[in-house]
Short mmCIF file of C-alpha atoms and ligand atoms in Angstrom, two decimals:
data_model
loop_
_atom_site.label_atom_id
_atom_site.label_comp_id
_atom_site.label_asym_id
_atom_site.label_seq_id
_atom_site.Cartn_x
_atom_site.Cartn_y
_atom_site.Cartn_z
CA MET A 1 34.83 34.98 -2.52
CA SER A 2 32.79 37.06 0.26
CA THR A 3 32.95 35.19 3.78
CA LYS A 4 30.33 37.13 5.35
CA SER A 5 27.43 35.78 4.62
CA ASN A 6 23.90 36.99 3.34
CA THR A 7 22.42 39.61 5.69
CA MET A 8 19.19 39.06 3.98
CA TRP A 9 19.00 35.18 4.02
CA GLY A 10 22.33 34.17 5.62
CA GLY A 11 21.43 32.90 8.39
CA ARG A 12 22.44 29.58 8.28
CA PHE A 13 25.20 29.87 6.10
CA ALA A 14 28.74 29.68 6.78
CA THR A 15 30.23 31.43 4.61
CA GLY A 16 29.03 34.00 1.63
CA PRO A 17 28.59 33.26 -2.61
CA ASP A 18 31.59 32.41 -4.59
CA ALA A 19 32.22 35.14 -6.75
CA ILE A 20 30.55 33.99 -9.68
CA MET A 21 27.60 32.72 -7.67
CA GLU A 22 26.94 36.42 -6.87
CA ALA A 23 27.01 37.32 -10.55
CA ILE A 24 24.81 34.88 -11.97
CA ASN A 25 21.93 35.54 -9.02
CA ALA A 26 22.30 39.02 -8.69
CA SER A 27 19.65 40.96 -11.13
CA ILE A 28 20.29 44.45 -9.50
CA GLY A 29 22.12 45.97 -12.76
CA PHE A 30 18.45 45.49 -14.75
CA ASP A 31 15.66 45.20 -12.55
CA GLN A 32 16.66 48.45 -10.47
CA ARG A 33 14.26 49.67 -13.17
CA LEU A 34 11.32 48.57 -11.10
CA ALA A 35 12.24 50.45 -8.33
CA ALA A 36 9.39 52.97 -8.56
CA GLN A 37 7.28 49.80 -8.59
CA ASP A 38 8.75 48.06 -6.06
CA ILE A 39 8.58 51.05 -3.40
CA ALA A 40 4.97 51.56 -4.77
CA GLY A 41 4.01 47.83 -3.66
CA SER A 42 5.66 47.58 -0.35
CA ARG A 43 4.38 51.24 0.66
CA ALA A 44 1.12 49.61 0.28
CA HIS A 45 1.57 46.37 1.95
CA ALA A 46 2.83 48.41 5.07
CA ALA A 47 -0.41 50.24 5.00
CA MET A 48 -2.68 47.31 4.71
CA LEU A 49 -0.23 45.38 7.77
CA ALA A 50 -1.09 48.14 10.35
CA ALA A 51 -4.38 48.74 9.33
CA THR A 52 -5.32 44.47 9.70
CA GLY A 53 -3.32 45.36 13.13
CA ILE A 54 -0.58 42.81 11.86
CA ILE A 55 1.95 45.73 12.50
CA GLU A 56 2.27 49.22 14.59
CA PRO A 57 0.80 52.11 12.77
CA SER A 58 4.16 53.73 14.05
CA ASP A 59 6.15 51.08 12.62
CA ALA A 60 4.00 51.38 9.48
CA GLU A 61 4.21 54.76 9.27
CA ALA A 62 8.17 55.12 9.95
CA ILE A 63 8.35 52.48 6.57
CA ARG A 64 6.10 55.07 5.08
CA GLU A 65 8.73 57.64 5.66
CA GLY A 66 11.94 55.68 4.65
CA LEU A 67 10.86 54.54 1.34
CA LEU A 68 9.76 57.90 0.36
CA THR A 69 13.33 58.47 1.28
CA VAL A 70 14.99 55.78 -0.54
CA LEU A 71 12.15 56.59 -3.66
CA SER A 72 13.62 60.23 -3.71
CA GLU A 73 17.78 58.70 -3.25
CA ILE A 74 17.20 56.21 -6.71
CA GLU A 75 15.34 59.57 -8.59
CA ALA A 76 18.09 61.55 -7.36
CA GLY A 77 20.68 59.01 -8.48
CA THR A 78 21.97 59.25 -5.33
CA PHE A 79 21.90 55.43 -3.96
CA ALA A 80 24.30 53.03 -4.02
CA PHE A 81 23.47 49.76 -5.44
CA SER A 82 24.56 46.77 -4.35
CA THR A 83 24.98 43.42 -6.07
CA ALA A 84 25.90 41.79 -3.05
CA LEU A 85 22.32 42.47 -1.81
CA GLU A 86 21.22 41.02 -5.16
CA ASP A 87 17.89 42.67 -6.06
CA ILE A 88 15.86 45.62 -5.87
CA HIS A 89 13.63 44.08 -3.17
CA MET A 90 17.00 43.28 -1.19
CA ASN A 91 18.59 46.58 -2.30
CA VAL A 92 15.58 48.88 -1.04
CA GLU A 93 14.82 47.06 2.44
CA ALA A 94 18.63 47.31 3.82
CA ARG A 95 18.74 51.18 2.93
CA LEU A 96 15.13 51.29 4.57
CA LYS A 97 16.79 49.17 7.56
CA GLU A 98 19.42 51.66 7.66
CA LEU A 99 17.36 54.92 7.68
CA ILE A 100 14.76 53.62 9.79
CA GLY A 101 16.40 50.76 11.90
CA GLU A 102 15.08 47.93 13.25
CA ALA A 103 10.97 48.88 11.99
CA ALA A 104 12.41 47.79 8.58
CA GLY A 105 12.48 44.34 9.77
CA ARG A 106 8.70 44.31 9.92
CA LEU A 107 8.40 45.42 6.25
CA HIS A 108 8.48 41.47 4.63
CA THR A 109 6.25 40.36 7.56
CA ALA A 110 3.33 38.02 5.46
CA ARG A 111 5.23 38.91 2.19
CA SER A 112 7.80 36.86 0.45
CA ARG A 113 10.31 38.00 -2.93
CA ASN A 114 8.43 35.74 -5.06
CA ASP A 115 5.18 37.97 -4.47
CA GLN A 116 6.79 41.27 -4.36
CA VAL A 117 8.61 40.64 -8.31
CA ALA A 118 5.35 39.59 -9.41
CA VAL A 119 3.52 42.92 -8.44
CA ASP A 120 6.58 44.95 -9.31
CA PHE A 121 6.74 43.23 -12.81
CA ARG A 122 2.60 43.44 -13.42
CA LEU A 123 2.81 46.91 -12.49
CA TRP A 124 5.86 47.88 -14.72
CA VAL A 125 4.13 45.89 -17.41
CA ARG A 126 0.75 47.60 -16.48
CA ALA A 127 2.20 50.82 -17.45
CA GLN A 128 4.11 49.92 -20.53
CA CYS A 129 0.27 49.34 -22.27
CA ASP A 130 -0.59 52.54 -21.28
CA ALA A 131 2.16 53.70 -23.04
CA ALA A 132 2.19 52.36 -26.13
CA ASP A 133 -1.41 52.72 -26.26
CA ALA A 134 -0.82 56.92 -26.02
CA ALA A 135 2.43 56.56 -28.61
CA LEU A 136 -0.13 54.69 -30.98
CA ALA A 137 -3.40 57.05 -30.56
CA GLY A 138 -0.43 59.83 -31.17
CA LEU A 139 0.71 57.63 -34.22
CA GLN A 140 -2.92 57.05 -35.74
CA ARG A 141 -3.44 60.99 -34.97
CA ALA A 142 -0.38 61.38 -37.85
CA LEU A 143 -2.00 59.12 -40.05
CA VAL A 144 -5.15 60.60 -39.84
CA THR A 145 -4.09 64.20 -40.72
CA GLN A 146 -2.06 62.56 -43.58
CA ALA A 147 -5.35 60.70 -44.85
CA GLU A 148 -7.37 64.28 -44.88
CA ALA A 149 -4.58 66.17 -46.94
CA GLY A 150 -4.74 62.68 -49.18
CA ALA A 151 -8.15 62.13 -49.10
CA ASP A 152 -7.99 63.13 -53.11
CA MET A 153 -4.50 62.05 -53.91
CA ILE A 154 -4.65 59.68 -56.33
CA MET A 155 -1.55 56.76 -56.25
CA PRO A 156 -1.24 52.95 -57.61
CA GLY A 157 -2.80 50.23 -55.25
CA PHE A 158 -0.33 47.34 -55.49
CA THR A 159 -0.59 43.98 -55.08
CA HIS A 160 2.08 41.75 -56.05
CA LEU A 161 3.74 45.03 -55.21
CA GLN A 162 2.91 45.13 -59.49
CA VAL A 163 0.47 48.14 -59.83
CA ALA A 164 -3.54 46.80 -59.43
CA GLN A 165 -6.14 49.47 -59.14
CA PRO A 166 -5.62 53.07 -58.26
CA VAL A 167 -6.58 54.09 -54.63
CA THR A 168 -5.81 57.17 -52.46
CA PHE A 169 -3.17 57.92 -50.29
CA GLY A 170 -5.63 58.80 -47.73
CA HIS A 171 -7.60 55.52 -48.20
CA HIS A 172 -3.47 54.22 -47.67
CA MET A 173 -3.19 55.72 -44.93
CA LEU A 174 -5.94 54.50 -43.15
CA ALA A 175 -5.58 51.36 -43.71
CA TYR A 176 -2.77 51.66 -40.88
CA VAL A 177 -5.21 54.10 -38.57
CA GLU A 178 -7.11 50.78 -38.43
CA MET A 179 -4.14 48.14 -37.81
CA PHE A 180 -2.91 50.33 -35.03
CA ALA A 181 -6.24 50.46 -33.52
CA ARG A 182 -6.72 46.59 -33.00
CA ASP A 183 -2.65 46.64 -31.85
CA ARG A 184 -4.73 49.27 -29.60
CA SER A 185 -7.23 46.83 -28.16
CA ARG A 186 -4.23 44.23 -27.82
CA PHE A 187 -2.98 46.11 -24.97
CA ALA A 188 -6.34 47.05 -23.74
CA ASP A 189 -7.13 43.49 -23.34
CA ALA A 190 -3.59 42.06 -22.33
CA ARG A 191 -3.75 45.25 -19.36
CA LEU A 192 -7.09 43.97 -18.30
CA ARG A 193 -6.60 40.52 -17.86
CA MET A 194 -3.51 41.40 -15.93
CA ASN A 195 -4.92 43.79 -13.50
CA GLU A 196 -5.07 41.67 -10.77
CA SER A 197 -2.66 41.46 -7.64
CA PRO A 198 -0.57 38.66 -6.95
CA LEU A 199 0.07 40.19 -3.63
CA GLY A 200 -0.54 38.21 -0.43
CA ALA A 201 0.56 35.49 -1.96
CA ALA A 202 3.57 35.03 -0.20
CA ALA A 203 6.07 32.06 -1.02
CA LEU A 204 3.65 30.55 -3.02
CA ALA A 205 0.88 29.17 0.30
CA GLY A 206 -0.45 32.41 0.81
CA THR A 207 -0.29 32.97 4.68
CA SER A 208 -0.97 32.47 8.08
CA PHE A 209 -1.78 36.34 8.61
CA PRO A 210 -4.86 38.05 8.30
CA VAL A 211 -3.95 40.20 5.38
CA ASP A 212 -6.19 42.50 3.13
CA ARG A 213 -5.63 41.46 -0.34
CA ARG A 214 -8.37 43.40 -1.25
CA MET A 215 -6.71 46.45 0.42
CA THR A 216 -3.52 45.88 -1.21
CA ALA A 217 -4.74 45.20 -5.31
CA ALA A 218 -7.56 48.30 -4.38
CA ALA A 219 -4.48 50.62 -3.61
CA LEU A 220 -2.12 49.40 -6.45
CA GLY A 221 -5.04 50.04 -8.88
CA PHE A 222 -5.53 46.56 -9.13
CA ASP A 223 -9.32 45.48 -10.05
CA ARG A 224 -9.27 42.52 -7.67
CA PRO A 225 -6.30 40.20 -5.99
CA MET A 226 -5.69 36.92 -7.97
CA ALA A 227 -7.54 34.15 -6.79
CA ASN A 228 -4.88 31.36 -6.76
CA SER A 229 -1.53 31.84 -4.81
CA LEU A 230 0.46 29.06 -6.48
CA ASP A 231 -0.69 30.94 -9.98
CA ALA A 232 0.10 34.20 -8.55
CA VAL A 233 3.37 33.70 -7.89
CA SER A 234 4.51 31.69 -10.92
CA ASP A 235 2.65 32.80 -14.04
CA ARG A 236 4.55 35.47 -16.56
CA ASP A 237 1.65 35.04 -19.24
CA PHE A 238 0.66 38.72 -18.96
CA ALA A 239 4.54 39.96 -19.73
CA LEU A 240 4.25 37.28 -23.28
CA GLU A 241 0.64 38.95 -23.91
CA PHE A 242 2.42 42.73 -23.97
CA LEU A 243 4.90 40.74 -25.92
CA SER A 244 2.78 39.55 -28.13
CA ALA A 245 1.18 42.41 -28.60
CA ALA A 246 3.93 44.78 -29.13
CA THR A 247 5.54 42.07 -31.88
CA ILE A 248 2.25 41.73 -33.98
CA CYS A 249 2.49 46.41 -33.75
CA ALA A 250 5.98 45.90 -34.53
CA MET A 251 4.96 43.88 -37.75
CA HIS A 252 2.84 46.64 -38.52
CA LEU A 253 5.11 49.40 -38.08
CA SER A 254 7.48 47.34 -40.44
CA ARG A 255 4.90 47.35 -42.68
CA LEU A 256 4.67 50.95 -43.12
CA ALA A 257 8.35 51.76 -42.50
CA GLU A 258 8.76 49.04 -45.67
CA GLU A 259 6.37 50.94 -47.92
CA LEU A 260 8.19 54.56 -46.86
CA VAL A 261 11.35 53.15 -47.77
CA ILE A 262 10.52 51.88 -50.93
CA TRP A 263 8.37 55.04 -51.47
CA SER A 264 10.95 57.60 -51.03
CA THR A 265 13.36 55.82 -53.48
CA ALA A 266 14.32 57.57 -57.07
CA GLN A 267 12.53 54.87 -58.61
CA PHE A 268 9.07 55.75 -56.78
CA ARG A 269 9.50 59.17 -55.22
CA PHE A 270 5.99 58.79 -53.80
CA VAL A 271 6.36 60.43 -50.79
CA ARG A 272 9.39 63.14 -49.88
CA LEU A 273 11.40 62.19 -46.08
CA SER A 274 12.12 65.31 -43.94
CA ASP A 275 15.50 66.50 -43.44
CA ARG A 276 14.93 65.93 -39.80
CA TRP A 277 13.69 62.14 -40.61
CA SER A 278 16.98 61.28 -43.64
CA THR A 279 20.45 60.63 -43.54
CA GLY A 280 23.46 61.63 -45.86
CA SER A 281 26.01 59.62 -46.36
CA SER A 282 29.37 59.83 -46.33
CA ILE A 283 30.60 58.68 -49.64
CA MET A 284 27.98 59.11 -52.26
CA PRO A 285 27.21 62.87 -51.45
CA GLN A 286 23.45 62.77 -53.31
CA LYS A 287 22.35 59.84 -51.08
CA ARG A 288 19.38 60.27 -48.22
CA ASN A 289 18.85 57.65 -47.18
CA PRO A 290 15.67 56.44 -45.05
CA ASP A 291 17.56 55.04 -42.29
CA ALA A 292 14.68 55.54 -39.61
CA ALA A 293 12.36 53.38 -41.71
CA GLU A 294 14.85 50.38 -41.91
CA LEU A 295 15.55 51.02 -38.44
CA ILE A 296 11.83 50.54 -37.59
CA ARG A 297 12.10 47.80 -39.85
CA ALA A 298 14.10 45.97 -38.12
CA LYS A 299 12.86 46.65 -34.24
CA ILE A 300 10.40 43.62 -34.68
CA GLY A 301 13.80 41.48 -34.79
CA ARG A 302 14.65 42.02 -30.68
CA ILE A 303 10.66 42.43 -30.05
CA MET A 304 9.68 39.23 -31.52
CA GLY A 305 13.27 37.60 -30.00
CA ALA A 306 11.84 38.68 -26.51
CA GLN A 307 8.70 36.71 -27.19
CA ILE A 308 9.94 34.04 -28.13
CA GLY A 309 13.11 34.62 -25.82
CA LEU A 310 10.97 34.61 -22.38
CA MET A 311 8.11 31.58 -23.79
CA THR A 312 10.75 29.80 -24.41
CA VAL A 313 11.79 30.16 -20.08
CA MET A 314 8.79 29.85 -18.97
CA LYS A 315 7.90 26.71 -21.25
CA GLY A 316 8.20 23.91 -19.01
CA LEU A 317 8.22 25.04 -15.38
CA PRO A 318 7.48 23.42 -12.18
CA LEU A 319 4.82 25.25 -10.33
CA ALA A 320 5.69 27.89 -8.43
CA TYR A 321 8.54 30.12 -8.42
CA SER A 322 11.87 29.14 -10.03
CA LYS A 323 14.65 30.81 -10.30
CA ASP A 324 14.49 31.18 -13.96
CA MET A 325 11.99 33.68 -14.35
CA GLN A 326 14.02 35.90 -13.17
CA GLU A 327 14.99 35.75 -17.11
CA ASP A 328 11.93 37.30 -17.53
CA LYS A 329 12.96 41.38 -16.56
CA GLU A 330 15.79 42.18 -19.41
CA GLN A 331 14.55 41.28 -22.87
CA VAL A 332 10.37 42.64 -21.98
CA PHE A 333 12.38 45.79 -20.78
CA ASP A 334 13.97 45.70 -24.16
CA ALA A 335 11.29 45.14 -26.45
CA ALA A 336 9.07 47.68 -24.62
CA ASP A 337 11.63 50.40 -25.28
CA SER A 338 12.44 49.79 -28.76
CA LEU A 339 8.89 49.68 -29.30
CA ALA A 340 8.20 53.08 -27.42
CA LEU A 341 11.32 54.33 -29.68
CA ALA A 342 9.89 53.05 -32.99
CA LEU A 343 6.88 54.68 -32.50
CA ALA A 344 7.74 57.78 -31.72
CA ALA A 345 9.78 57.45 -34.96
CA MET A 346 6.93 56.42 -36.58
CA THR A 347 4.98 59.26 -35.89
CA GLY A 348 7.57 62.11 -36.77
CA MET A 349 7.97 60.53 -39.54
CA VAL A 350 4.33 60.36 -40.80
CA SER A 351 4.25 63.70 -39.52
CA ASP A 352 7.01 65.28 -41.48
CA LEU A 353 6.46 63.15 -44.60
CA THR A 354 5.93 65.22 -47.76
CA PRO A 355 3.72 63.71 -50.25
CA ALA A 356 4.19 63.67 -54.13
CA PRO A 357 0.65 63.56 -55.63
CA GLU A 358 1.96 64.24 -59.54
CA VAL A 359 4.42 61.56 -59.25
CA MET A 360 1.87 58.82 -57.64
CA ARG A 361 -1.27 60.05 -60.09
CA ALA A 362 0.58 58.98 -63.37
CA ALA A 363 2.55 56.16 -61.18
CA ALA A 364 -1.38 55.13 -61.24
CA ALA A 365 -1.92 55.81 -64.73
CA THR A 366 0.39 53.29 -65.58
CA GLY A 367 0.90 49.75 -65.88
CA PHE A 368 -3.00 49.23 -66.90
CA ALA A 369 -4.59 49.99 -63.18
CA THR A 370 -7.90 50.92 -64.82
CA ALA A 371 -8.22 47.65 -66.41
CA THR A 372 -10.79 46.04 -64.06
CA ASP A 373 -12.50 49.02 -64.90
CA LEU A 374 -12.69 48.33 -68.34
CA ALA A 375 -14.18 44.76 -67.64
CA ASP A 376 -16.31 45.43 -64.78
CA TRP A 377 -17.75 48.32 -67.85
CA LEU A 378 -18.09 45.25 -70.52
CA VAL A 379 -20.32 43.60 -67.37
CA ARG A 380 -22.46 47.02 -66.79
CA GLU A 381 -22.98 47.95 -70.16
CA PRO A 382 -23.19 44.94 -73.10
CA GLY A 383 -24.02 42.81 -70.21
CA LEU A 384 -20.92 40.25 -71.24
CA PRO A 385 -20.34 37.32 -68.01
CA PHE A 386 -17.56 38.66 -65.85
CA ARG A 387 -15.46 35.81 -67.61
CA GLU A 388 -16.16 37.11 -70.82
CA ALA A 389 -15.21 40.45 -70.04
CA HIS A 390 -12.45 39.80 -68.38
CA HIS A 391 -10.80 37.57 -71.44
CA VAL A 392 -12.03 40.49 -73.37
CA THR A 393 -10.05 43.39 -71.60
CA GLY A 394 -7.03 40.81 -71.05
CA ALA A 395 -6.65 41.13 -75.07
CA LEU A 396 -7.05 44.78 -75.03
CA VAL A 397 -4.49 45.46 -72.70
CA ALA A 398 -2.76 43.34 -74.74
CA MET A 399 -3.07 45.34 -77.96
CA ALA A 400 -2.11 48.57 -75.73
CA GLU A 401 1.02 46.95 -74.17
CA ALA A 402 1.97 45.81 -77.70
CA ARG A 403 2.09 49.35 -78.93
CA GLY A 404 3.35 50.75 -75.97
CA CYS A 405 0.23 52.93 -74.81
CA ASP A 406 -2.18 53.13 -72.14
CA LEU A 407 -5.88 51.95 -72.14
CA PRO A 408 -7.90 55.43 -72.93
CA ASP A 409 -5.30 55.64 -75.91
CA LEU A 410 -6.56 52.74 -77.85
CA THR A 411 -9.96 53.99 -80.35
CA LEU A 412 -13.33 52.51 -80.42
CA ASP A 413 -12.17 51.06 -83.60
CA ASP A 414 -9.08 49.08 -81.89
CA MET A 415 -11.98 48.46 -79.45
CA ARG A 416 -14.72 47.40 -81.28
CA SER A 417 -11.64 44.66 -83.44
CA VAL A 418 -11.37 43.15 -79.81
CA HIS A 419 -15.14 42.93 -79.41
CA PRO A 420 -17.62 45.14 -81.41
CA SER A 421 -20.01 45.40 -77.86
CA ILE A 422 -18.17 48.50 -76.92
CA SER A 423 -18.87 51.56 -77.34
CA GLU A 424 -17.68 55.25 -76.75
CA GLY A 425 -19.38 55.49 -73.48
CA VAL A 426 -15.96 52.95 -72.39
CA PHE A 427 -14.19 56.34 -71.79
CA ALA A 428 -15.62 57.75 -69.45
CA VAL A 429 -14.50 54.81 -67.26
CA LEU A 430 -10.94 54.39 -68.37
CA GLY A 431 -9.37 57.89 -66.29
CA VAL A 432 -8.38 57.16 -62.87
CA ASP A 433 -9.92 59.63 -61.58
CA ASN A 434 -13.51 58.03 -62.74
CA SER A 435 -12.20 54.26 -61.76
CA VAL A 436 -11.54 55.80 -57.84
CA ALA A 437 -14.92 58.13 -57.71
CA SER A 438 -16.29 54.93 -58.61
CA ARG A 439 -15.24 52.43 -55.41
CA ARG A 440 -17.83 53.80 -53.44
CA SER A 441 -18.74 50.80 -51.79
CA GLU A 442 -18.66 50.84 -47.85
CA GLY A 443 -14.86 50.97 -46.82
CA GLY A 444 -13.52 52.00 -50.54
CA THR A 445 -11.33 53.86 -51.97
CA ALA A 446 -13.53 56.72 -53.22
CA PRO A 447 -12.94 60.68 -51.66
CA GLU A 448 -16.18 60.28 -50.07
CA ARG A 449 -15.92 57.68 -48.32
CA VAL A 450 -12.33 58.21 -47.26
CA ARG A 451 -13.51 61.85 -46.33
CA GLU A 452 -15.86 59.35 -43.68
CA GLN A 453 -13.92 57.46 -42.46
CA VAL A 454 -11.38 60.42 -41.53
CA ALA A 455 -14.46 62.44 -40.04
CA ARG A 456 -14.97 58.78 -37.86
CA TRP A 457 -11.26 58.71 -36.80
CA LYS A 458 -11.04 62.43 -35.61
CA GLU A 459 -13.87 62.25 -33.77
CA ILE A 460 -12.60 58.44 -31.42
CA LEU A 461 -9.76 60.31 -31.80
CA ALA A 462 -9.80 63.92 -30.76
N1 LIG B 501 15.14 38.55 -8.23
C1 LIG B 501 14.67 37.77 -7.81
C2 LIG B 501 13.40 37.92 -9.76
O1 LIG B 501 13.06 38.75 -9.90
C3 LIG B 501 13.56 37.88 -7.16
C4 LIG B 501 12.43 36.88 -6.52
C5 LIG B 501 13.47 35.77 -5.70
N2 LIG B 501 13.06 35.44 -5.04
C6 LIG B 501 13.66 33.82 -4.57
N3 LIG B 501 12.65 33.06 -4.13
N4 LIG B 501 14.95 33.96 -4.38
O2 LIG B 501 12.90 36.97 -9.57
#
């Protein structure tokens, strides 16, 4: 047990905290990641205190210089973090006092650690929104490059993971470009809403000093000060929004990862992952394992876990600040790191991916993938109602299946035995190329449509 009372808040305490009290209370082990944001916030605050005449300009200048020294010490890794000083805020201030003396004690005028930590964390999460956006743009570019090369590559499209209709590889890649675009807009949206400054809310009620909250908000790149001081220090919805966007993004990543796992198996062989993105087995020499894809597929576990974890921390907390809220950081840090790594790995894997067009094409020609084209032809040419066309096609599929052949391998007589109105022209729609080329509807898989979308995305992402 430490007998010295805390130098920051220990004025009324006779002894210091129990060692375990200190251990459960300290956040410096993880909130040192907020150092740069903490110092940026303090610099903005000190400049404002001088501009409003709350402190002397000479003290503000000493604080400014001292904070820059502290930052360089932290960046150089020479700063000695202390658990007794609990958190990043008090660690920085204590070092500032060692460096500049009494003036350091004026920095905390008109401020509390409650608005301080809210500012730091907002700045940190805001930067993560920007980082996620940039990483997602990089992933989109890699996907568009694959889409352009694969605009004509025919592959089976699946529903229920059963061959459904032929599509193009380019179209499939562009589906993910759209998903990641919506992820980007979710991060942008969250960023817009979180971009208000809590600074000046002080402990919870605001301050009696004539602070200029607009000045600190502007200095930190916030759009405006938060309107209510109680709200400013007590909500972490901005972090929850980041985690929600991250969870949805991780879900999208997991689907692409899963497809890469399936496509790279010996059974599918639709794509080959490069050596850089595969691992071997220590016992089975033939193995090329898609470990990165599997890990990306799994990352949603911890990212969504963080979202549920923080939501649970916040649920039912009375206003305003409670120490529970110190439990907000580690899971957000972990989720942001996991997302960044998953996005980087996925971008690398997609960039290095080699599709196997012949294999995909052969797979598209099995499983009666053009049955819908046959049914559509029966509607268009002899004019059958779609339901009857569906029924006739079903009978033809059963016939082909019984003979172990594909639909185009049936003779015209075979087809006429099921429905007399079928003519030679039907064979023109049965090949996979015809099928894909005919799907020209807006948003469809036809190569010309895919190329239009590729051009649109190249322009957006340029
Ligand atoms: N380390 C604290 C946190 O992360 C900073 C705020 C402390 N405020 C307080 N009133 N004890 O939440």
